[in-house]
Amino acid sequence: MKYNEISHFSHPQHILNFDYTEVPFKCDGCKEVGIGSHYRCSFCDFDLHMHCALPSSSISHPFYPKCSFQFVSRPPGDTPRYCNACKKDVTGFVYHCESCGFDLHPCCAKLPIVLDDGEVKLYLYRKVSSPCHQCGRKGRSWSYRSGCKRYNLHVACVREMLVENWHELYFGDGGKSRNRIPSLKNTLETSHKRSKGKVKKCCKMAALALQFVISAVLGDPTALIAGVIATFMSRA
């Protein structure tokens, strides 16, 4: 549910207003990058992902059927913790299972099980046997996999691409950041240049559907982040 404005315990001095941006921001709740729909205090330059602004007090997840995750505003204990979905550090808001010790960033916890762009579907898996097209490794983190089973991308790799290109995305860098995702798209198309029919079509569309993976990891899975995606994809 979307509200035009909310009050939030993490920023009690001002009301937060619903906002939409195609410029990346750092969420002041989970401390991760975000884009698209969010809540913002323009007076304080304070931003929250939708999932951080309107969290559930507790959640379950199909990948961990025996766990009950509770929303907490900071990681429990003094030991550094990491998200079991993306393998990145947890430094802010988190869903934590006390009995198992598992942790999920709010946006990772709410990643859609299926991403559908109308032509191709990408399915979220806890583990896949095939290597990631970005890093070449297996089983590193949760992955999105295309219906043709030829395209895999770690959630962790998407997050790393975003973090590595943070300043380029935000400030612009003369086009350097444009080389990241297009190279992934070209890798897919080159690896299947001799393929015909459904496999080639599936992998090409899966590369284009990467925009949905990016927006999901950034906390706005329904958004088509036209500006950022165009920058990545237009030179492919």
Coordinates of N, CA and C in Angstrom, one line a residue:
M1 N 0.8 -1.2 0.0 CA 0.0 0.0 0.0 C 0.9 1.2 0.0
K2 N 0.5 2.2 -0.8 CA 1.3 3.5 -0.9 C 0.5 4.6 -0.2
Y3 N 1.3 5.4 0.6 CA 0.7 6.6 1.3 C 1.5 7.8 0.7
N4 N 0.8 8.9 0.6 CA 1.5 10.1 0.2 C 2.5 10.6 1.2
E5 N 2.2 10.4 2.4 CA 3.2 10.8 3.5 C 3.0 9.9 4.7
I6 N 4.1 9.7 5.4 CA 4.2 8.9 6.6 C 5.0 9.5 7.6
S7 N 4.9 9.1 8.9 CA 5.8 9.3 9.9 C 6.6 8.1 10.1
H8 N 7.9 8.2 10.6 CA 8.7 7.0 10.7 C 9.6 7.1 11.9
F9 N 9.8 6.0 12.7 CA 10.5 6.1 13.9 C 12.0 6.5 13.7
S10 N 12.5 6.2 12.5 CA 13.9 6.5 12.2 C 14.2 8.0 11.9
H11 N 13.1 8.7 11.7 CA 13.2 10.1 11.4 C 12.0 10.9 11.9
P12 N 12.0 10.9 13.3 CA 10.7 11.5 13.9 C 10.6 13.0 13.8
Q13 N 11.6 13.7 13.4 CA 11.5 15.2 13.4 C 10.7 15.7 12.2
H14 N 10.6 14.9 11.1 CA 9.8 15.4 9.9 C 9.0 14.2 9.3
I15 N 7.9 14.7 8.6 CA 7.1 13.7 7.8 C 7.9 13.3 6.6
L16 N 7.8 12.1 6.2 CA 8.4 11.6 4.9 C 7.3 11.6 3.8
N17 N 7.7 12.1 2.7 CA 6.8 12.2 1.6 C 7.1 11.2 0.5
F18 N 6.1 10.6 -0.1 CA 6.3 9.6 -1.2 C 7.0 10.4 -2.4
D19 N 8.0 9.7 -3.0 CA 8.8 10.3 -4.1 C 9.2 9.2 -5.0
Y20 N 9.5 9.7 -6.2 CA 10.0 8.7 -7.3 C 11.2 9.4 -7.9
T21 N 12.2 8.6 -8.1 CA 13.4 9.2 -8.7 C 14.1 8.1 -9.6
E22 N 14.7 8.6 -10.7 CA 15.5 7.7 -11.5 C 17.0 8.0 -11.3
V23 N 17.3 8.7 -10.2 CA 18.6 8.9 -9.7 C 18.9 8.1 -8.5
P24 N 19.9 7.3 -8.5 CA 20.2 6.4 -7.3 C 20.3 7.2 -6.0
F25 N 19.8 6.6 -4.9 CA 20.0 7.2 -3.6 C 20.5 6.1 -2.6
K26 N 21.0 6.6 -1.5 CA 21.4 5.6 -0.4 C 20.3 5.6 0.6
C27 N 19.7 4.5 0.9 CA 18.6 4.3 1.9 C 19.2 4.5 3.2
D28 N 18.6 5.4 4.0 CA 19.1 5.7 5.4 C 18.6 4.7 6.4
G29 N 17.8 3.7 5.9 CA 17.4 2.6 6.8 C 18.3 1.4 6.7
C30 N 18.4 0.8 5.5 CA 19.2 -0.4 5.4 C 20.6 -0.1 4.9
K31 N 20.9 1.2 4.5 CA 22.2 1.7 4.1 C 22.6 1.1 2.7
E32 N 21.6 0.6 1.9 CA 21.9 0.1 0.6 C 21.4 1.1 -0.5
V33 N 21.8 0.9 -1.7 CA 21.4 1.7 -2.8 C 20.0 1.5 -3.2
G34 N 19.3 2.6 -3.6 CA 17.9 2.4 -4.1 C 17.6 3.3 -5.3
I35 N 16.5 3.1 -5.8 CA 16.0 3.9 -7.0 C 14.5 3.8 -7.1
G36 N 13.9 4.6 -7.8 CA 12.4 4.5 -8.0 C 11.6 5.0 -6.9
S37 N 10.5 4.3 -6.5 CA 9.6 4.7 -5.5 C 10.3 4.6 -4.1
H38 N 10.1 5.7 -3.3 CA 10.6 5.7 -2.0 C 10.0 6.8 -1.2
Y39 N 10.4 6.9 0.1 CA 9.9 8.0 1.0 C 11.1 8.9 1.3
R40 N 10.8 10.2 1.3 CA 11.9 11.1 1.4 C 11.6 12.3 2.3
C41 N 12.6 12.8 3.0 CA 12.5 14.1 3.7 C 13.5 15.0 3.0
S42 N 12.9 16.0 2.2 CA 13.8 16.8 1.4 C 14.5 17.8 2.3
F43 N 14.0 18.1 3.5 CA 14.8 19.0 4.4 C 16.1 18.5 4.8
C44 N 16.1 17.2 5.1 CA 17.2 16.5 5.7 C 18.0 15.6 4.7
D45 N 17.5 15.5 3.4 CA 18.1 14.6 2.5 C 18.1 13.2 3.0
F46 N 16.9 12.8 3.5 CA 16.7 11.5 4.2 C 15.8 10.6 3.3
D47 N 16.3 9.4 3.0 CA 15.5 8.5 2.1 C 15.4 7.1 2.6
L48 N 14.2 6.5 2.3 CA 14.0 5.1 2.7 C 13.3 4.4 1.6
H49 N 13.9 3.2 1.3 CA 13.2 2.3 0.4 C 11.7 2.1 0.8
M50 N 10.9 1.8 -0.1 CA 9.5 1.4 0.3 C 9.4 0.3 1.3
H51 N 10.3 -0.7 1.1 CA 10.3 -1.9 2.0 C 10.9 -1.5 3.4
C52 N 11.7 -0.5 3.5 CA 12.2 0.0 4.7 C 11.3 1.0 5.4
A53 N 10.6 1.7 4.6 CA 9.6 2.7 5.2 C 8.4 2.0 5.7
L54 N 8.0 1.0 5.1 CA 6.7 0.3 5.4 C 7.0 -1.2 5.7
P55 N 7.8 -1.5 6.6 CA 8.2 -2.9 6.8 C 7.1 -3.7 7.5
S56 N 7.2 -5.0 7.4 CA 6.3 -5.9 8.1 C 7.1 -6.3 9.4
S57 N 6.3 -6.4 10.5 CA 7.0 -6.7 11.8 C 7.6 -8.1 11.8
S58 N 7.1 -9.0 11.0 CA 7.7 -10.3 10.9 C 7.3 -10.9 9.5
I59 N 8.1 -11.7 8.9 CA 7.9 -12.3 7.7 C 8.4 -13.8 7.7
S60 N 7.9 -14.5 6.7 CA 8.4 -15.9 6.4 C 8.9 -15.8 5.0
H61 N 9.7 -16.8 4.6 CA 10.3 -16.8 3.3 C 10.3 -18.3 2.8
P62 N 9.8 -18.5 1.5 CA 9.8 -19.9 1.0 C 11.1 -20.6 1.0
F63 N 12.2 -19.8 0.9 CA 13.6 -20.5 0.9 C 14.0 -21.0 2.3
Y64 N 13.3 -20.4 3.3 CA 13.6 -20.8 4.7 C 12.3 -21.1 5.4
P65 N 11.7 -22.3 5.1 CA 10.4 -22.5 5.7 C 10.3 -22.7 7.2
K66 N 11.4 -23.0 7.8 CA 11.4 -23.1 9.3 C 11.8 -21.8 10.0
C67 N 12.0 -20.8 9.3 CA 12.4 -19.5 9.9 C 11.3 -18.5 10.1
S68 N 11.4 -17.7 11.1 CA 10.5 -16.6 11.3 C 11.4 -15.4 11.4
F69 N 11.3 -14.5 10.4 CA 12.2 -13.3 10.4 C 11.5 -12.1 11.0
Q70 N 12.2 -11.5 12.0 CA 11.6 -10.3 12.6 C 12.4 -9.0 12.1
F71 N 11.6 -8.0 11.9 CA 12.2 -6.7 11.5 C 12.9 -6.0 12.7
V72 N 14.2 -5.7 12.5 CA 14.9 -4.9 13.5 C 15.6 -3.8 12.9
S73 N 15.9 -2.7 13.6 CA 16.4 -1.5 13.0 C 18.0 -1.5 12.9
R74 N 18.6 -2.5 13.6 CA 20.0 -2.6 13.5 C 20.4 -4.1 13.7
P75 N 21.5 -4.5 13.1 CA 21.9 -5.9 13.2 C 22.1 -6.3 14.7
P76 N 21.7 -7.5 15.1 CA 21.8 -7.9 16.5 C 23.3 -8.3 16.8
G77 N 23.7 -8.1 18.0 CA 25.0 -8.5 18.5 C 26.1 -7.6 18.0
D78 N 27.3 -7.9 18.3 CA 28.5 -7.2 17.9 C 29.3 -7.8 16.8
T79 N 28.9 -9.0 16.3 CA 29.6 -9.6 15.3 C 29.1 -9.1 13.9
P80 N 30.0 -8.8 13.0 CA 29.6 -8.4 11.6 C 28.6 -9.5 11.0
R81 N 27.6 -9.0 10.4 CA 26.6 -9.9 9.8 C 26.5 -9.6 8.3
Y82 N 26.0 -10.7 7.6 CA 25.8 -10.5 6.2 C 24.4 -11.0 5.8
C83 N 23.9 -10.5 4.7 CA 22.6 -10.9 4.1 C 22.7 -12.3 3.5
N84 N 21.9 -13.2 3.8 CA 21.9 -14.6 3.3 C 21.4 -14.6 1.8
A85 N 20.9 -13.5 1.3 CA 20.4 -13.5 -0.1 C 21.5 -13.0 -1.0
C86 N 22.1 -11.8 -0.7 CA 23.1 -11.2 -1.5 C 24.5 -11.3 -1.0
K87 N 24.7 -11.8 0.2 CA 26.0 -12.0 0.8 C 26.7 -10.7 1.1
K88 N 26.0 -9.6 1.1 CA 26.6 -8.3 1.4 C 26.4 -8.0 2.9
D89 N 27.3 -7.1 3.4 CA 27.2 -6.8 4.9 C 25.8 -6.2 5.2
V90 N 25.4 -6.5 6.4 CA 24.2 -5.9 7.0 C 24.6 -4.8 7.9
T91 N 24.2 -3.6 7.7 CA 24.6 -2.4 8.5 C 23.5 -1.6 9.0
G92 N 22.3 -1.9 8.6 CA 21.1 -1.1 9.0 C 19.9 -2.0 9.2
F93 N 18.7 -1.6 8.8 CA 17.5 -2.3 8.9 C 17.7 -3.7 8.3
V94 N 17.1 -4.7 9.0 CA 17.3 -6.1 8.5 C 16.1 -7.0 9.1
Y95 N 15.8 -8.0 8.3 CA 15.0 -9.1 8.9 C 15.9 -10.2 9.4
H96 N 15.7 -10.5 10.7 CA 16.6 -11.4 11.4 C 15.8 -12.6 12.0
C97 N 16.3 -13.8 11.7 CA 15.7 -15.0 12.4 C 16.6 -15.4 13.6
E98 N 16.0 -15.2 14.7 CA 16.8 -15.5 15.9 C 17.2 -16.9 16.1
S99 N 16.3 -17.8 15.7 CA 16.6 -19.3 15.9 C 17.7 -19.8 15.0
C100 N 17.7 -19.3 13.8 CA 18.7 -19.8 12.8 C 19.8 -18.8 12.6
G101 N 19.7 -17.6 13.0 CA 20.7 -16.6 12.8 C 20.8 -16.0 11.4
F102 N 19.8 -16.3 10.6 CA 19.8 -15.8 9.2 C 19.4 -14.3 9.2
D103 N 19.9 -13.6 8.1 CA 19.6 -12.2 8.0 C 19.3 -11.9 6.5
L104 N 18.3 -11.0 6.3 CA 17.9 -10.6 5.0 C 17.7 -9.1 4.9
H105 N 18.4 -8.4 4.0 CA 18.1 -7.0 3.7 C 16.6 -6.9 3.4
P106 N 15.9 -5.8 3.8 CA 14.5 -5.7 3.5 C 14.2 -5.9 2.0
C107 N 15.0 -5.3 1.2 CA 14.7 -5.4 -0.3 C 15.0 -6.8 -0.8
C108 N 16.0 -7.5 -0.2 CA 16.3 -8.9 -0.6 C 15.2 -9.8 -0.1
A109 N 14.7 -9.5 1.1 CA 13.6 -10.3 1.6 C 12.3 -10.3 0.7
K110 N 12.1 -9.1 0.1 CA 10.9 -8.9 -0.7 C 11.2 -9.1 -2.2
L111 N 12.3 -9.7 -2.6 CA 12.6 -9.9 -4.0 C 11.5 -10.8 -4.6
P112 N 10.9 -10.4 -5.7 CA 9.8 -11.3 -6.3 C 10.4 -12.7 -6.7
I113 N 9.6 -13.7 -6.5 CA 10.0 -15.0 -6.9 C 10.0 -15.2 -8.4
V114 N 9.2 -14.4 -9.1 CA 9.1 -14.4 -10.6 C 9.1 -13.0 -11.1
L115 N 10.0 -12.7 -12.0 CA 10.0 -11.4 -12.7 C 9.5 -11.7 -14.1
D116 N 8.5 -10.9 -14.6 CA 7.9 -11.2 -15.9 C 7.8 -9.9 -16.6
D117 N 8.5 -9.7 -17.7 CA 8.4 -8.5 -18.5 C 7.4 -8.6 -19.7
G118 N 6.6 -9.7 -19.6 CA 5.6 -9.9 -20.7 C 6.0 -10.8 -21.8
E119 N 7.3 -11.0 -21.9 CA 7.8 -11.9 -22.9 C 8.7 -13.0 -22.4
V120 N 9.4 -12.7 -21.3 CA 10.3 -13.7 -20.7 C 10.1 -13.7 -19.2
K121 N 10.3 -14.8 -18.5 CA 10.2 -14.9 -17.1 C 11.5 -15.2 -16.5
L122 N 11.9 -14.6 -15.4 CA 13.1 -14.9 -14.6 C 12.6 -15.4 -13.3
Y123 N 13.2 -16.5 -12.9 CA 12.8 -17.2 -11.6 C 13.9 -17.0 -10.6
L124 N 13.5 -16.7 -9.3 CA 14.5 -16.6 -8.2 C 14.7 -18.0 -7.6
Y125 N 16.0 -18.3 -7.5 CA 16.4 -19.6 -6.9 C 17.4 -19.3 -5.7
R126 N 17.3 -20.1 -4.7 CA 18.3 -20.0 -3.6 C 19.7 -20.4 -4.1
K127 N 19.7 -21.5 -4.9 CA 21.0 -21.9 -5.5 C 20.7 -22.4 -6.9
V128 N 21.7 -22.3 -7.8 CA 21.6 -22.8 -9.2 C 22.9 -23.5 -9.4
S129 N 22.8 -24.6 -10.3 CA 24.0 -25.4 -10.6 C 24.9 -24.7 -11.7
S130 N 24.3 -23.8 -12.5 CA 25.1 -23.2 -13.5 C 25.7 -21.9 -13.1
P131 N 26.9 -21.6 -13.7 CA 27.6 -20.4 -13.3 C 26.8 -19.1 -13.6
C132 N 27.1 -18.0 -12.9 CA 26.6 -16.7 -13.1 C 27.3 -16.1 -14.3
H133 N 26.5 -15.4 -15.2 CA 27.0 -14.9 -16.4 C 27.9 -13.6 -16.1
Q134 N 27.8 -13.1 -14.9 CA 28.6 -11.9 -14.6 C 30.0 -12.4 -14.0
C135 N 29.9 -13.2 -13.0 CA 31.2 -13.6 -12.3 C 31.7 -15.0 -12.6
G136 N 30.9 -15.8 -13.3 CA 31.4 -17.1 -13.7 C 31.4 -18.2 -12.6
R137 N 30.9 -17.8 -11.4 CA 30.9 -18.7 -10.3 C 29.6 -19.3 -10.0
K138 N 29.5 -20.4 -9.3 CA 28.3 -21.1 -8.9 C 27.9 -20.8 -7.5
G139 N 26.6 -20.8 -7.2 CA 26.2 -21.0 -5.8 C 26.6 -19.9 -4.8
R140 N 26.9 -18.7 -5.3 CA 27.4 -17.6 -4.5 C 26.3 -17.0 -3.6
S141 N 25.2 -16.8 -4.3 CA 24.0 -16.2 -3.6 C 22.8 -16.6 -4.3
W142 N 21.6 -16.0 -3.9 CA 20.4 -16.2 -4.7 C 20.7 -15.7 -6.1
S143 N 19.9 -16.4 -7.0 CA 20.1 -16.0 -8.4 C 18.8 -16.0 -9.1
Y144 N 18.7 -15.1 -10.1 CA 17.6 -15.1 -11.1 C 18.0 -15.9 -12.3
R145 N 17.1 -16.8 -12.7 CA 17.4 -17.7 -13.9 C 16.3 -17.6 -14.9
S146 N 16.7 -17.6 -16.1 CA 15.7 -17.5 -17.2 C 15.0 -18.8 -17.4
G147 N 13.8 -18.7 -18.0 CA 13.0 -19.9 -18.3 C 13.7 -20.9 -19.2
C148 N 14.6 -20.4 -20.0 CA 15.4 -21.4 -20.9 C 16.5 -22.0 -20.2
K149 N 16.8 -21.6 -18.9 CA 17.8 -22.1 -18.1 C 19.2 -21.9 -18.6
R150 N 19.4 -20.9 -19.5 CA 20.7 -20.6 -20.0 C 21.3 -19.3 -19.4
Y151 N 20.5 -18.5 -18.7 CA 20.8 -17.2 -18.2 C 20.7 -17.2 -16.7
N152 N 21.8 -16.9 -16.0 CA 21.8 -16.9 -14.5 C 22.5 -15.6 -14.1
L153 N 22.0 -15.0 -13.1 CA 22.6 -13.8 -12.5 C 22.5 -13.7 -11.0
H154 N 23.6 -13.8 -10.3 CA 23.5 -13.7 -8.9 C 23.0 -12.3 -8.4
V155 N 22.1 -12.4 -7.4 CA 21.7 -11.1 -6.8 C 22.9 -10.3 -6.3
A156 N 23.9 -11.0 -5.7 CA 25.1 -10.4 -5.2 C 25.8 -9.6 -6.3
C157 N 25.9 -10.2 -7.5 CA 26.6 -9.6 -8.6 C 25.8 -8.3 -9.1
V158 N 24.5 -8.3 -9.1 CA 23.8 -7.1 -9.5 C 24.1 -6.0 -8.5
R159 N 24.1 -6.4 -7.2 CA 24.4 -5.4 -6.2 C 25.8 -4.8 -6.3
E160 N 26.7 -5.7 -6.6 CA 28.1 -5.2 -6.8 C 28.3 -4.3 -8.0
M161 N 27.6 -4.6 -9.1 CA 27.6 -3.8 -10.2 C 27.1 -2.4 -9.9
L162 N 26.1 -2.4 -9.1 CA 25.5 -1.1 -8.7 C 26.4 -0.3 -7.8
V163 N 27.0 -1.0 -6.8 CA 27.9 -0.3 -5.9 C 29.1 0.2 -6.6
E164 N 29.7 -0.6 -7.5 CA 30.9 -0.2 -8.2 C 30.6 1.0 -9.1
N165 N 29.4 1.1 -9.6 CA 29.1 2.2 -10.5 C 28.3 3.3 -9.8
W166 N 28.3 3.3 -8.5 CA 27.5 4.3 -7.7 C 27.8 5.7 -8.2
H167 N 29.0 6.1 -8.2 CA 29.3 7.5 -8.5 C 29.1 7.8 -10.0
E168 N 29.4 6.8 -10.8 CA 29.1 7.0 -12.2 C 27.6 7.2 -12.5
L169 N 26.8 6.4 -11.8 CA 25.4 6.5 -12.0 C 24.9 7.8 -11.5
Y170 N 25.4 8.2 -10.4 CA 24.8 9.4 -9.7 C 25.4 10.7 -10.4
F171 N 26.7 10.8 -10.6 CA 27.2 12.0 -11.1 C 27.5 12.0 -12.6
G172 N 27.5 10.8 -13.2 CA 27.9 10.8 -14.6 C 29.4 10.8 -14.8
D173 N 29.9 10.0 -15.7 CA 31.3 9.9 -15.9 C 31.7 9.8 -17.3
G174 N 31.0 10.5 -18.2 CA 31.4 10.5 -19.6 C 31.1 9.1 -20.3
G175 N 30.3 8.3 -19.7 CA 29.9 7.1 -20.3 C 30.6 5.8 -19.9
K176 N 31.5 5.9 -18.9 CA 32.2 4.7 -18.4 C 31.3 3.6 -17.9
S177 N 30.3 4.0 -17.2 CA 29.4 3.0 -16.6 C 28.6 2.3 -17.7
R178 N 28.6 2.8 -18.9 CA 27.7 2.2 -19.9 C 28.3 0.8 -20.3
N179 N 29.5 0.5 -19.9 CA 30.2 -0.7 -20.4 C 29.8 -1.9 -19.6
R180 N 29.2 -1.7 -18.5 CA 29.0 -2.9 -17.6 C 27.9 -3.8 -18.1
I181 N 26.7 -3.4 -18.1 CA 25.6 -4.3 -18.4 C 25.6 -4.6 -19.9
P182 N 25.8 -3.7 -20.8 CA 25.9 -4.1 -22.2 C 26.9 -5.2 -22.5
S183 N 28.0 -5.2 -21.8 CA 29.0 -6.3 -22.0 C 28.4 -7.6 -21.6
L184 N 27.5 -7.6 -20.6 CA 26.8 -8.8 -20.2 C 25.9 -9.3 -21.3
K185 N 25.1 -8.3 -21.8 CA 24.2 -8.6 -22.9 C 25.0 -9.2 -24.1
N186 N 26.1 -8.6 -24.5 CA 26.9 -9.0 -25.6 C 27.4 -10.4 -25.4
T187 N 27.8 -10.7 -24.1 CA 28.3 -12.0 -23.8 C 27.3 -13.1 -24.0
L188 N 26.0 -12.8 -23.6 CA 24.9 -13.7 -23.8 C 24.7 -14.0 -25.3
E189 N 24.6 -12.9 -26.1 CA 24.3 -13.0 -27.5 C 25.4 -13.7 -28.2
T190 N 26.7 -13.4 -27.8 CA 27.8 -14.1 -28.5 C 27.8 -15.6 -28.2
S191 N 27.5 -15.9 -27.0 CA 27.6 -17.4 -26.6 C 26.5 -18.2 -27.3
H192 N 25.5 -17.5 -27.8 CA 24.4 -18.2 -28.5 C 24.2 -17.7 -29.9
K193 N 25.3 -17.2 -30.5 CA 25.1 -16.6 -31.9 C 24.8 -17.7 -32.9
R194 N 25.2 -18.9 -32.6 CA 24.9 -20.0 -33.5 C 23.6 -20.7 -33.2
S195 N 23.0 -20.3 -32.1 CA 21.7 -20.9 -31.7 C 20.6 -20.3 -32.5
K196 N 19.5 -21.1 -32.6 CA 18.3 -20.7 -33.3 C 17.1 -20.9 -32.4
G197 N 16.0 -20.2 -32.8 CA 14.8 -20.5 -32.1 C 14.7 -20.0 -30.7
K198 N 14.1 -20.8 -29.8 CA 13.7 -20.4 -28.5 C 14.8 -20.0 -27.6
V199 N 16.0 -20.8 -27.7 CA 17.1 -20.6 -26.8 C 17.7 -19.2 -27.1
K200 N 18.0 -18.9 -28.3 CA 18.6 -17.6 -28.6 C 17.6 -16.4 -28.3
K201 N 16.3 -16.6 -28.6 CA 15.4 -15.6 -28.3 C 15.2 -15.4 -26.8
C202 N 15.2 -16.5 -26.1 CA 15.1 -16.4 -24.6 C 16.2 -15.7 -24.0
C203 N 17.4 -16.0 -24.4 CA 18.6 -15.4 -23.8 C 18.7 -13.9 -24.1
K204 N 18.4 -13.5 -25.3 CA 18.4 -12.1 -25.7 C 17.4 -11.3 -24.9
M205 N 16.2 -11.9 -24.7 CA 15.2 -11.1 -24.0 C 15.5 -11.2 -22.5
A206 N 16.1 -12.2 -22.0 CA 16.5 -12.3 -20.6 C 17.5 -11.2 -20.3
A207 N 18.5 -10.9 -21.2 CA 19.4 -9.8 -21.1 C 18.7 -8.5 -20.9
L208 N 17.7 -8.3 -21.8 CA 16.9 -7.1 -21.7 C 16.1 -7.0 -20.4
A209 N 15.7 -8.2 -20.0 CA 14.9 -8.2 -18.7 C 15.7 -8.0 -17.5
L210 N 17.0 -7.8 -17.7 CA 17.9 -7.5 -16.5 C 17.4 -6.2 -15.8
Q211 N 16.7 -5.3 -16.6 CA 16.2 -4.1 -15.9 C 15.3 -4.4 -14.8
F212 N 14.6 -5.5 -14.9 CA 13.7 -5.9 -13.8 C 14.5 -6.4 -12.6
V213 N 15.5 -7.1 -12.8 CA 16.4 -7.6 -11.7 C 17.0 -6.4 -11.0
I214 N 17.5 -5.5 -11.8 CA 18.1 -4.3 -11.2 C 17.1 -3.5 -10.3
S215 N 15.9 -3.3 -10.9 CA 14.9 -2.5 -10.1 C 14.4 -3.3 -8.9
A216 N 14.4 -4.6 -9.0 CA 14.0 -5.4 -7.8 C 15.0 -5.3 -6.7
V217 N 16.3 -5.5 -7.1 CA 17.4 -5.4 -6.1 C 17.4 -4.0 -5.4
L218 N 17.1 -3.0 -6.2 CA 17.1 -1.6 -5.8 C 15.8 -1.3 -4.9
G219 N 14.9 -2.2 -4.9 CA 13.7 -2.0 -4.0 C 12.5 -1.5 -4.7
D220 N 12.4 -1.5 -6.0 CA 11.2 -1.0 -6.7 C 11.0 -2.0 -7.9
P221 N 10.5 -3.2 -7.6 CA 10.4 -4.2 -8.7 C 9.4 -3.9 -9.7
T222 N 8.5 -3.0 -9.5 CA 7.5 -2.7 -10.5 C 7.9 -1.6 -11.5
A223 N 9.1 -1.0 -11.2 CA 9.5 0.2 -11.9 C 10.3 -0.2 -13.1
L224 N 10.1 0.5 -14.2 CA 11.0 0.5 -15.3 C 11.9 1.7 -15.2
I225 N 13.1 1.6 -14.7 CA 14.0 2.7 -14.5 C 14.6 3.2 -15.8
A226 N 13.8 3.9 -16.5 CA 14.1 4.2 -17.9 C 15.4 4.9 -18.1
G227 N 15.7 5.9 -17.2 CA 16.9 6.7 -17.4 C 18.1 5.9 -17.2
V228 N 18.2 5.2 -16.1 CA 19.4 4.4 -15.8 C 19.6 3.2 -16.8
I229 N 18.4 2.5 -17.0 CA 18.5 1.4 -17.9 C 18.9 1.8 -19.3
A230 N 18.4 3.0 -19.8 CA 18.7 3.5 -21.1 C 20.2 3.7 -21.2
T231 N 20.8 4.3 -20.1 CA 22.2 4.5 -20.1 C 23.0 3.3 -20.2
F232 N 22.6 2.2 -19.5 CA 23.3 0.9 -19.6 C 23.1 0.3 -21.0
M233 N 21.9 0.3 -21.5 CA 21.5 -0.6 -22.6 C 21.7 0.0 -24.0
S234 N 21.6 1.4 -24.1 CA 21.5 2.0 -25.4 C 22.8 1.8 -26.2
R235 N 23.9 1.6 -25.6 CA 25.2 1.4 -26.4 C 25.5 0.0 -26.6
A236 N 24.6 -0.9 -26.2 CA 24.9 -2.4 -26.4 C 25.0 -2.8 -27.8

